[in-house]
Amino acid sequence: MQAEIRSENKKPETRRKFDVIIIGAGPAGYTAAIYTSRAKRETLIISGILPGGQLMLTTEVENFPGFANGIMGPELMTTMRQQAERMGTAIIDDEVVNVDFRHKPFKILTYSEEYEADSVIIATGATPRKIGAKGEQEFSARGVSYCATCDGPFFKNQDIVVAGGGDSAMEEAIFLTKFANKVHVVHRKDTLRASKVMQDRAFENKKIQFHWNTIIEEVKGNQKVSQIMVKDVTTNNVNTLEVGGLFVAIGHEPNTKLFKGQIELDEQGYVALKNHTQTNVEGIFAAGDVHDHRYRQAITAAAFGCMAAIDVDKYLSERKK
Ligand code: NAP
């Protein structure tokens, strides 16, 4: 299910040149826009194909401050978008297909237009890797989750599966034992990729059971996940785990393909920051999961958006001196 957010009664955007163009419309992009627009910088968000980012695929968000009773992910993003528009941000729901950061003003090409900007904030986020198992997509946000911090508390006293063998999988499995009765870690190999300290912590935890050389075959259920079919790849035996959820923790892919060769990326493909939120190219900034592979929270992405906007404002002021 992909929820859509479209603004009503909005005039078509006719301007082509902006003080700042923000690529991406998750919490980082919207927050950056709220700040730059409020600072009277002409701001355009090019929102991409999934405006709202990962939060459009979640249900209730309980840990974003300010909502005592929680808020649905799509509603949070719609509200942020309306707030950015109220501050004067122009938003187009188009996809960026190419950028030219070699000369100023910077050029950004979408499917339908070319835009120019004196500064750019990259807020394209990261996409959690999918296993590709049958039922995984169907039960996404109905028991299949890609973020234990976000969704763990919904699984109190249940048995759950964590897929993966890296640091994220161990961290998530250990965290989930606070809520779950039992956590099954399903890993495709017979050794973990996670650091020794994380392995030791997971091995010591009595609520965690490891299933080695095992892959997720299928996710089953009715309204919600109730069974995970797993296969031992050494024997081809298929087992059924009666669980309420599946946490997929097999890594993330930063959405940076567009920027390869234009700005510096780290060895995992995340944007490398040089000076606070600025990249190696003066005038190009980044915010949120596209550079942050440590925290990956809506609130931290929003905070990075705020920081990038303040850095942009300072950069634009200093350029004019
Ligand atoms: P990662 O280190 O790349 O590990 C991914 C894990 O998922 C690996 O065990 C891999 O299996 C497995 N995997 C990948 N694709 C799969 C597939 N299609 N089906 C089944 N399993 C699959 O990713 P990460 O754990 O998210 O960590 C990312 C980076 O952040 C790492 O550098 C990590 O050290 C760091 N990190 C650190 C901490 C911490 O120190 N507390 C916490 C989280 C993350 P194989 O082993 O078979 O390849």
PDB file of N, CA and C in Angstrom, residues 59-131:
ATOM      1  N   THR A  59       2.681   2.295  10.465  1.00  0.00           N
ATOM      2  CA  THR A  59       1.366   2.598  11.039  1.00  0.00           C
ATOM      3  C   THR A  59       1.565   3.638  12.142  1.00  0.00           C
ATOM      4  N   GLU A  60       1.418   3.207  13.390  1.00  0.00           N
ATOM      5  CA  GLU A  60       1.485   4.194  14.463  1.00  0.00           C
ATOM      6  C   GLU A  60       2.926   4.551  14.834  1.00  0.00           C
ATOM      7  N   VAL A  61       3.164   5.847  15.020  1.00  0.00           N
ATOM      8  CA  VAL A  61       4.466   6.303  15.505  1.00  0.00           C
ATOM      9  C   VAL A  61       4.252   6.767  16.943  1.00  0.00           C
ATOM     10  N   GLU A  62       4.917   6.078  17.885  1.00  0.00           N
ATOM     11  CA  GLU A  62       4.680   6.393  19.303  1.00  0.00           C
ATOM     12  C   GLU A  62       5.784   7.242  19.905  1.00  0.00           C
ATOM     13  N   ASN A  63       6.922   7.362  19.144  1.00  0.00           N
ATOM     14  CA  ASN A  63       8.095   7.990  19.763  1.00  0.00           C
ATOM     15  C   ASN A  63       8.474   9.312  19.132  1.00  0.00           C
ATOM     16  N   PHE A  64       7.556   9.943  18.399  1.00  0.00           N
ATOM     17  CA  PHE A  64       7.845  11.294  17.891  1.00  0.00           C
ATOM     18  C   PHE A  64       7.274  12.278  18.904  1.00  0.00           C
ATOM     19  N   PRO A  65       8.135  13.056  19.560  1.00  0.00           N
ATOM     20  CA  PRO A  65       7.641  13.917  20.647  1.00  0.00           C
ATOM     21  C   PRO A  65       6.551  14.870  20.168  1.00  0.00           C
ATOM     22  N   GLY A  66       5.615  15.125  21.051  1.00  0.00           N
ATOM     23  CA  GLY A  66       4.552  16.086  20.733  1.00  0.00           C
ATOM     24  C   GLY A  66       3.206  15.438  20.503  1.00  0.00           C
ATOM     25  N   PHE A  67       3.193  14.102  20.406  1.00  0.00           N
ATOM     26  CA  PHE A  67       1.931  13.405  20.164  1.00  0.00           C
ATOM     27  C   PHE A  67       1.713  12.404  21.306  1.00  0.00           C
ATOM     28  N   ALA A  68       1.036  12.865  22.350  1.00  0.00           N
ATOM     29  CA  ALA A  68       0.912  12.064  23.568  1.00  0.00           C
ATOM     30  C   ALA A  68       0.257  10.722  23.294  1.00  0.00           C
ATOM     31  N   ASN A  69      -0.644  10.675  22.322  1.00  0.00           N
ATOM     32  CA  ASN A  69      -1.328   9.411  22.025  1.00  0.00           C
ATOM     33  C   ASN A  69      -0.814   8.750  20.754  1.00  0.00           C
ATOM     34  N   GLY A  70       0.379   9.158  20.298  1.00  0.00           N
ATOM     35  CA  GLY A  70       0.921   8.602  19.061  1.00  0.00           C
ATOM     36  C   GLY A  70       0.264   9.245  17.854  1.00  0.00           C
ATOM     37  N   ILE A  71       0.830   8.977  16.689  1.00  0.00           N
ATOM     38  CA  ILE A  71       0.269   9.521  15.441  1.00  0.00           C
ATOM     39  C   ILE A  71       0.578   8.512  14.335  1.00  0.00           C
ATOM     40  N   MET A  72      -0.320   8.401  13.366  1.00  0.00           N
ATOM     41  CA  MET A  72      -0.046   7.489  12.259  1.00  0.00           C
ATOM     42  C   MET A  72       1.066   8.098  11.391  1.00  0.00           C
ATOM     43  N   GLY A  73       1.968   7.252  10.890  1.00  0.00           N
ATOM     44  CA  GLY A  73       3.098   7.739  10.083  1.00  0.00           C
ATOM     45  C   GLY A  73       2.655   8.635   8.925  1.00  0.00           C
ATOM     46  N   PRO A  74       1.694   8.196   8.078  1.00  0.00           N
ATOM     47  CA  PRO A  74       1.272   9.038   6.952  1.00  0.00           C
ATOM     48  C   PRO A  74       0.692  10.383   7.413  1.00  0.00           C
ATOM     49  N   GLU A  75      -0.022  10.367   8.551  1.00  0.00           N
ATOM     50  CA  GLU A  75      -0.606  11.628   9.034  1.00  0.00           C
ATOM     51  C   GLU A  75       0.504  12.601   9.478  1.00  0.00           C
ATOM     52  N   LEU A  76       1.522  12.045  10.119  1.00  0.00           N
ATOM     53  CA  LEU A  76       2.647  12.879  10.546  1.00  0.00           C
ATOM     54  C   LEU A  76       3.291  13.552   9.338  1.00  0.00           C
ATOM     55  N   MET A  77       3.451  12.789   8.263  1.00  0.00           N
ATOM     56  CA  MET A  77       4.105  13.348   7.081  1.00  0.00           C
ATOM     57  C   MET A  77       3.215  14.355   6.368  1.00  0.00           C
ATOM     58  N   THR A  78       1.927  14.084   6.315  1.00  0.00           N
ATOM     59  CA  THR A  78       1.000  15.044   5.690  1.00  0.00           C
ATOM     60  C   THR A  78       1.021  16.356   6.459  1.00  0.00           C
ATOM     61  N   THR A  79       1.065  16.266   7.778  1.00  0.00           N
ATOM     62  CA  THR A  79       1.082  17.469   8.614  1.00  0.00           C
ATOM     63  C   THR A  79       2.382  18.255   8.400  1.00  0.00           C
ATOM     64  N   MET A  80       3.502  17.534   8.301  1.00  0.00           N
ATOM     65  CA  MET A  80       4.782  18.228   8.064  1.00  0.00           C
ATOM     66  C   MET A  80       4.749  18.932   6.716  1.00  0.00           C
ATOM     67  N   ARG A  81       4.150  18.256   5.727  1.00  0.00           N
ATOM     68  CA  ARG A  81       4.074  18.853   4.389  1.00  0.00           C
ATOM     69  C   ARG A  81       3.228  20.133   4.416  1.00  0.00           C
ATOM     70  N   GLN A  82       2.098  20.060   5.106  1.00  0.00           N
ATOM     71  CA  GLN A  82       1.223  21.243   5.189  1.00  0.00           C
ATOM     72  C   GLN A  82       1.939  22.382   5.909  1.00  0.00           C
ATOM     73  N   GLN A  83       2.711  22.023   6.927  1.00  0.00           N
ATOM     74  CA  GLN A  83       3.451  23.048   7.682  1.00  0.00           C
ATOM     75  C   GLN A  83       4.489  23.721   6.777  1.00  0.00           C
ATOM     76  N   ALA A  84       5.192  22.914   5.965  1.00  0.00           N
ATOM     77  CA  ALA A  84       6.185  23.475   5.032  1.00  0.00           C
ATOM     78  C   ALA A  84       5.483  24.383   4.022  1.00  0.00           C
ATOM     79  N   GLU A  85       4.334  23.957   3.517  1.00  0.00           N
ATOM     80  CA  GLU A  85       3.603  24.776   2.535  1.00  0.00           C
ATOM     81  C   GLU A  85       3.128  26.085   3.162  1.00  0.00           C
ATOM     82  N   ARG A  86       2.687  26.009   4.412  1.00  0.00           N
ATOM     83  CA  ARG A  86       2.228  27.205   5.094  1.00  0.00           C
ATOM     84  C   ARG A  86       3.363  28.223   5.247  1.00  0.00           C
ATOM     85  N   MET A  87       4.587  27.710   5.363  1.00  0.00           N
ATOM     86  CA  MET A  87       5.751  28.606   5.470  1.00  0.00           C
ATOM     87  C   MET A  87       6.155  29.159   4.105  1.00  0.00           C
ATOM     88  N   GLY A  88       5.566  28.592   3.032  1.00  0.00           N
ATOM     89  CA  GLY A  88       5.870  29.122   1.692  1.00  0.00           C
ATOM     90  C   GLY A  88       6.667  28.200   0.795  1.00  0.00           C
ATOM     91  N   THR A  89       6.909  26.966   1.231  1.00  0.00           N
ATOM     92  CA  THR A  89       7.675  26.024   0.407  1.00  0.00           C
ATOM     93  C   THR A  89       6.863  25.614  -0.822  1.00  0.00           C
ATOM     94  N   ALA A  90       7.520  25.622  -1.984  1.00  0.00           N
ATOM     95  CA  ALA A  90       6.906  25.043  -3.183  1.00  0.00           C
ATOM     96  C   ALA A  90       7.259  23.556  -3.196  1.00  0.00           C
ATOM     97  N   ILE A  91       6.283  22.713  -3.548  1.00  0.00           N
ATOM     98  CA  ILE A  91       6.554  21.266  -3.552  1.00  0.00           C
ATOM     99  C   ILE A  91       6.083  20.689  -4.879  1.00  0.00           C
ATOM    100  N   ILE A  92       6.948  19.939  -5.521  1.00  0.00           N
ATOM    101  CA  ILE A  92       6.473  19.226  -6.716  1.00  0.00           C
ATOM    102  C   ILE A  92       6.734  17.734  -6.519  1.00  0.00           C
ATOM    103  N   ASP A  93       5.726  16.956  -6.887  1.00  0.00           N
ATOM    104  CA  ASP A  93       5.830  15.494  -6.733  1.00  0.00           C
ATOM    105  C   ASP A  93       6.392  14.896  -8.014  1.00  0.00           C
ATOM    106  N   ASP A  94       7.663  15.132  -8.202  1.00  0.00           N
ATOM    107  CA  ASP A  94       8.315  14.664  -9.422  1.00  0.00           C
ATOM    108  C   ASP A  94       9.606  13.969  -8.994  1.00  0.00           C
ATOM    109  N   GLU A  95      10.171  13.210  -9.902  1.00  0.00           N
ATOM    110  CA  GLU A  95      11.392  12.492  -9.549  1.00  0.00           C
ATOM    111  C   GLU A  95      12.605  13.126 -10.200  1.00  0.00           C
ATOM    112  N   VAL A  96      13.675  13.269  -9.434  1.00  0.00           N
ATOM    113  CA  VAL A  96      14.917  13.802  -9.993  1.00  0.00           C
ATOM    114  C   VAL A  96      15.591  12.695 -10.795  1.00  0.00           C
ATOM    115  N   VAL A  97      15.968  13.019 -12.041  1.00  0.00           N
ATOM    116  CA  VAL A  97      16.621  11.996 -12.868  1.00  0.00           C
ATOM    117  C   VAL A  97      18.097  12.300 -13.085  1.00  0.00           C
ATOM    118  N   ASN A  98      18.494  13.571 -12.874  1.00  0.00           N
ATOM    119  CA  ASN A  98      19.909  13.901 -13.030  1.00  0.00           C
ATOM    120  C   ASN A  98      20.230  15.192 -12.275  1.00  0.00           C
ATOM    121  N   VAL A  99      21.482  15.315 -11.849  1.00  0.00           N
ATOM    122  CA  VAL A  99      21.903  16.562 -11.205  1.00  0.00           C
ATOM    123  C   VAL A  99      23.256  16.983 -11.781  1.00  0.00           C
ATOM    124  N   ASP A 100      23.506  18.281 -11.762  1.00  0.00           N
ATOM    125  CA  ASP A 100      24.822  18.789 -12.150  1.00  0.00           C
ATOM    126  C   ASP A 100      25.291  19.728 -11.052  1.00  0.00           C
ATOM    127  N   PHE A 101      26.205  19.214 -10.219  1.00  0.00           N
ATOM    128  CA  PHE A 101      26.714  19.994  -9.089  1.00  0.00           C
ATOM    129  C   PHE A 101      28.104  20.575  -9.407  1.00  0.00           C
ATOM    130  N   ARG A 102      28.524  20.510 -10.692  1.00  0.00           N
ATOM    131  CA  ARG A 102      29.880  20.962 -11.018  1.00  0.00           C
ATOM    132  C   ARG A 102      29.969  22.479 -11.147  1.00  0.00           C
ATOM    133  N   HIS A 103      28.846  23.084 -11.544  1.00  0.00           N
ATOM    134  CA  HIS A 103      28.838  24.541 -11.741  1.00  0.00           C
ATOM    135  C   HIS A 103      27.700  25.159 -10.948  1.00  0.00           C
ATOM    136  N   LYS A 104      27.850  26.464 -10.634  1.00  0.00           N
ATOM    137  CA  LYS A 104      26.788  27.193  -9.937  1.00  0.00           C
ATOM    138  C   LYS A 104      26.089  28.111 -10.923  1.00  0.00           C
ATOM    139  N   PRO A 105      24.784  28.311 -10.867  1.00  0.00           N
ATOM    140  CA  PRO A 105      23.874  27.597  -9.978  1.00  0.00           C
ATOM    141  C   PRO A 105      23.796  26.109 -10.325  1.00  0.00           C
ATOM    142  N   PHE A 106      23.506  25.307  -9.292  1.00  0.00           N
ATOM    143  CA  PHE A 106      23.396  23.860  -9.491  1.00  0.00           C
ATOM    144  C   PHE A 106      22.152  23.556 -10.327  1.00  0.00           C
ATOM    145  N   LYS A 107      22.244  22.509 -11.139  1.00  0.00           N
ATOM    146  CA  LYS A 107      21.106  22.144 -11.989  1.00  0.00           C
ATOM    147  C   LYS A 107      20.529  20.804 -11.536  1.00  0.00           C
ATOM    148  N   ILE A 108      19.194  20.762 -11.522  1.00  0.00           N
ATOM    149  CA  ILE A 108      18.495  19.541 -11.118  1.00  0.00           C
ATOM    150  C   ILE A 108      17.428  19.249 -12.159  1.00  0.00           C
ATOM    151  N   LEU A 109      17.549  18.104 -12.757  1.00  0.00           N
ATOM    152  CA  LEU A 109      16.623  17.731 -13.827  1.00  0.00           C
ATOM    153  C   LEU A 109      15.624  16.692 -13.299  1.00  0.00           C
ATOM    154  N   THR A 110      14.331  16.990 -13.485  1.00  0.00           N
ATOM    155  CA  THR A 110      13.309  15.998 -13.134  1.00  0.00           C
ATOM    156  C   THR A 110      12.775  15.402 -14.436  1.00  0.00           C
ATOM    157  N   TYR A 111      11.786  14.511 -14.309  1.00  0.00           N
ATOM    158  CA  TYR A 111      11.184  13.945 -15.517  1.00  0.00           C
ATOM    159  C   TYR A 111      10.627  15.038 -16.420  1.00  0.00           C
ATOM    160  N   SER A 112      10.093  16.123 -15.793  1.00  0.00           N
ATOM    161  CA  SER A 112       9.384  17.098 -16.620  1.00  0.00           C
ATOM    162  C   SER A 112      10.045  18.471 -16.735  1.00  0.00           C
ATOM    163  N   GLU A 113      11.023  18.812 -15.870  1.00  0.00           N
ATOM    164  CA  GLU A 113      11.567  20.176 -15.869  1.00  0.00           C
ATOM    165  C   GLU A 113      13.031  20.192 -15.464  1.00  0.00           C
ATOM    166  N   GLU A 114      13.676  21.342 -15.746  1.00  0.00           N
ATOM    167  CA  GLU A 114      15.011  21.560 -15.174  1.00  0.00           C
ATOM    168  C   GLU A 114      14.930  22.741 -14.213  1.00  0.00           C
ATOM    169  N   TYR A 115      15.523  22.596 -13.040  1.00  0.00           N
ATOM    170  CA  TYR A 115      15.509  23.653 -12.027  1.00  0.00           C
ATOM    171  C   TYR A 115      16.948  24.057 -11.707  1.00  0.00           C
ATOM    172  N   GLU A 116      17.076  25.282 -11.155  1.00  0.00           N
ATOM    173  CA  GLU A 116      18.393  25.766 -10.726  1.00  0.00           C
ATOM    174  C   GLU A 116      18.318  26.176  -9.265  1.00  0.00           C
ATOM    175  N   ALA A 117      19.438  26.019  -8.573  1.00  0.00           N
ATOM    176  CA  ALA A 117      19.448  26.380  -7.148  1.00  0.00           C
ATOM    177  C   ALA A 117      20.825  26.874  -6.736  1.00  0.00           C
ATOM    178  N   ASP A 118      20.827  27.832  -5.787  1.00  0.00           N
ATOM    179  CA  ASP A 118      22.096  28.310  -5.234  1.00  0.00           C
ATOM    180  C   ASP A 118      22.629  27.332  -4.190  1.00  0.00           C
ATOM    181  N   SER A 119      21.721  26.542  -3.623  1.00  0.00           N
ATOM    182  CA  SER A 119      22.142  25.518  -2.656  1.00  0.00           C
ATOM    183  C   SER A 119      21.167  24.344  -2.740  1.00  0.00           C
ATOM    184  N   VAL A 120      21.651  23.198  -2.292  1.00  0.00           N
ATOM    185  CA  VAL A 120      20.836  21.971  -2.372  1.00  0.00           C
ATOM    186  C   VAL A 120      20.950  21.223  -1.051  1.00  0.00           C
ATOM    187  N   ILE A 121      19.823  20.690  -0.585  1.00  0.00           N
ATOM    188  CA  ILE A 121      19.877  19.755   0.559  1.00  0.00           C
ATOM    189  C   ILE A 121      19.430  18.386   0.052  1.00  0.00           C
ATOM    190  N   ILE A 122      20.315  17.433   0.169  1.00  0.00           N
ATOM    191  CA  ILE A 122      19.982  16.057  -0.231  1.00  0.00           C
ATOM    192  C   ILE A 122      19.346  15.365   0.975  1.00  0.00           C
ATOM    193  N   ALA A 123      18.096  14.944   0.805  1.00  0.00           N
ATOM    194  CA  ALA A 123      17.374  14.293   1.918  1.00  0.00           C
ATOM    195  C   ALA A 123      16.614  13.092   1.361  1.00  0.00           C
ATOM    196  N   THR A 124      17.341  12.287   0.594  1.00  0.00           N
ATOM    197  CA  THR A 124      16.687  11.186  -0.131  1.00  0.00           C
ATOM    198  C   THR A 124      16.572   9.901   0.688  1.00  0.00           C
ATOM    199  N   GLY A 125      17.156   9.879   1.893  1.00  0.00           N
ATOM    200  CA  GLY A 125      16.943   8.746   2.788  1.00  0.00           C
ATOM    201  C   GLY A 125      17.678   7.473   2.387  1.00  0.00           C
ATOM    202  N   ALA A 126      17.269   6.387   3.010  1.00  0.00           N
ATOM    203  CA  ALA A 126      17.844   5.068   2.730  1.00  0.00           C
ATOM    204  C   ALA A 126      16.691   4.079   2.719  1.00  0.00           C
ATOM    205  N   THR A 127      16.883   3.023   1.987  1.00  0.00           N
ATOM    206  CA  THR A 127      15.815   2.032   1.877  1.00  0.00           C
ATOM    207  C   THR A 127      16.254   0.744   2.557  1.00  0.00           C
ATOM    208  N   PRO A 128      15.441   0.232   3.502  1.00  0.00           N
ATOM    209  CA  PRO A 128      15.848  -1.035   4.116  1.00  0.00           C
ATOM    210  C   PRO A 128      15.836  -2.153   3.080  1.00  0.00           C
ATOM    211  N   ARG A 129      16.880  -2.998   3.140  1.00  0.00           N
ATOM    212  CA  ARG A 129      16.913  -4.147   2.210  1.00  0.00           C
ATOM    213  C   ARG A 129      15.769  -5.094   2.519  1.00  0.00           C
ATOM    214  N   LYS A 130      15.194  -5.651   1.485  1.00  0.00           N
ATOM    215  CA  LYS A 130      14.097  -6.615   1.641  1.00  0.00           C
ATOM    216  C   LYS A 130      14.658  -8.022   1.448  1.00  0.00           C
ATOM    217  N   ILE A 131      14.025  -8.983   2.103  1.00  0.00           N
ATOM    218  CA  ILE A 131      14.454 -10.370   1.926  1.00  0.00           C
ATOM    219  C   ILE A 131      13.979 -10.894   0.573  1.00  0.00           C
TER     220      ILE A 131
END
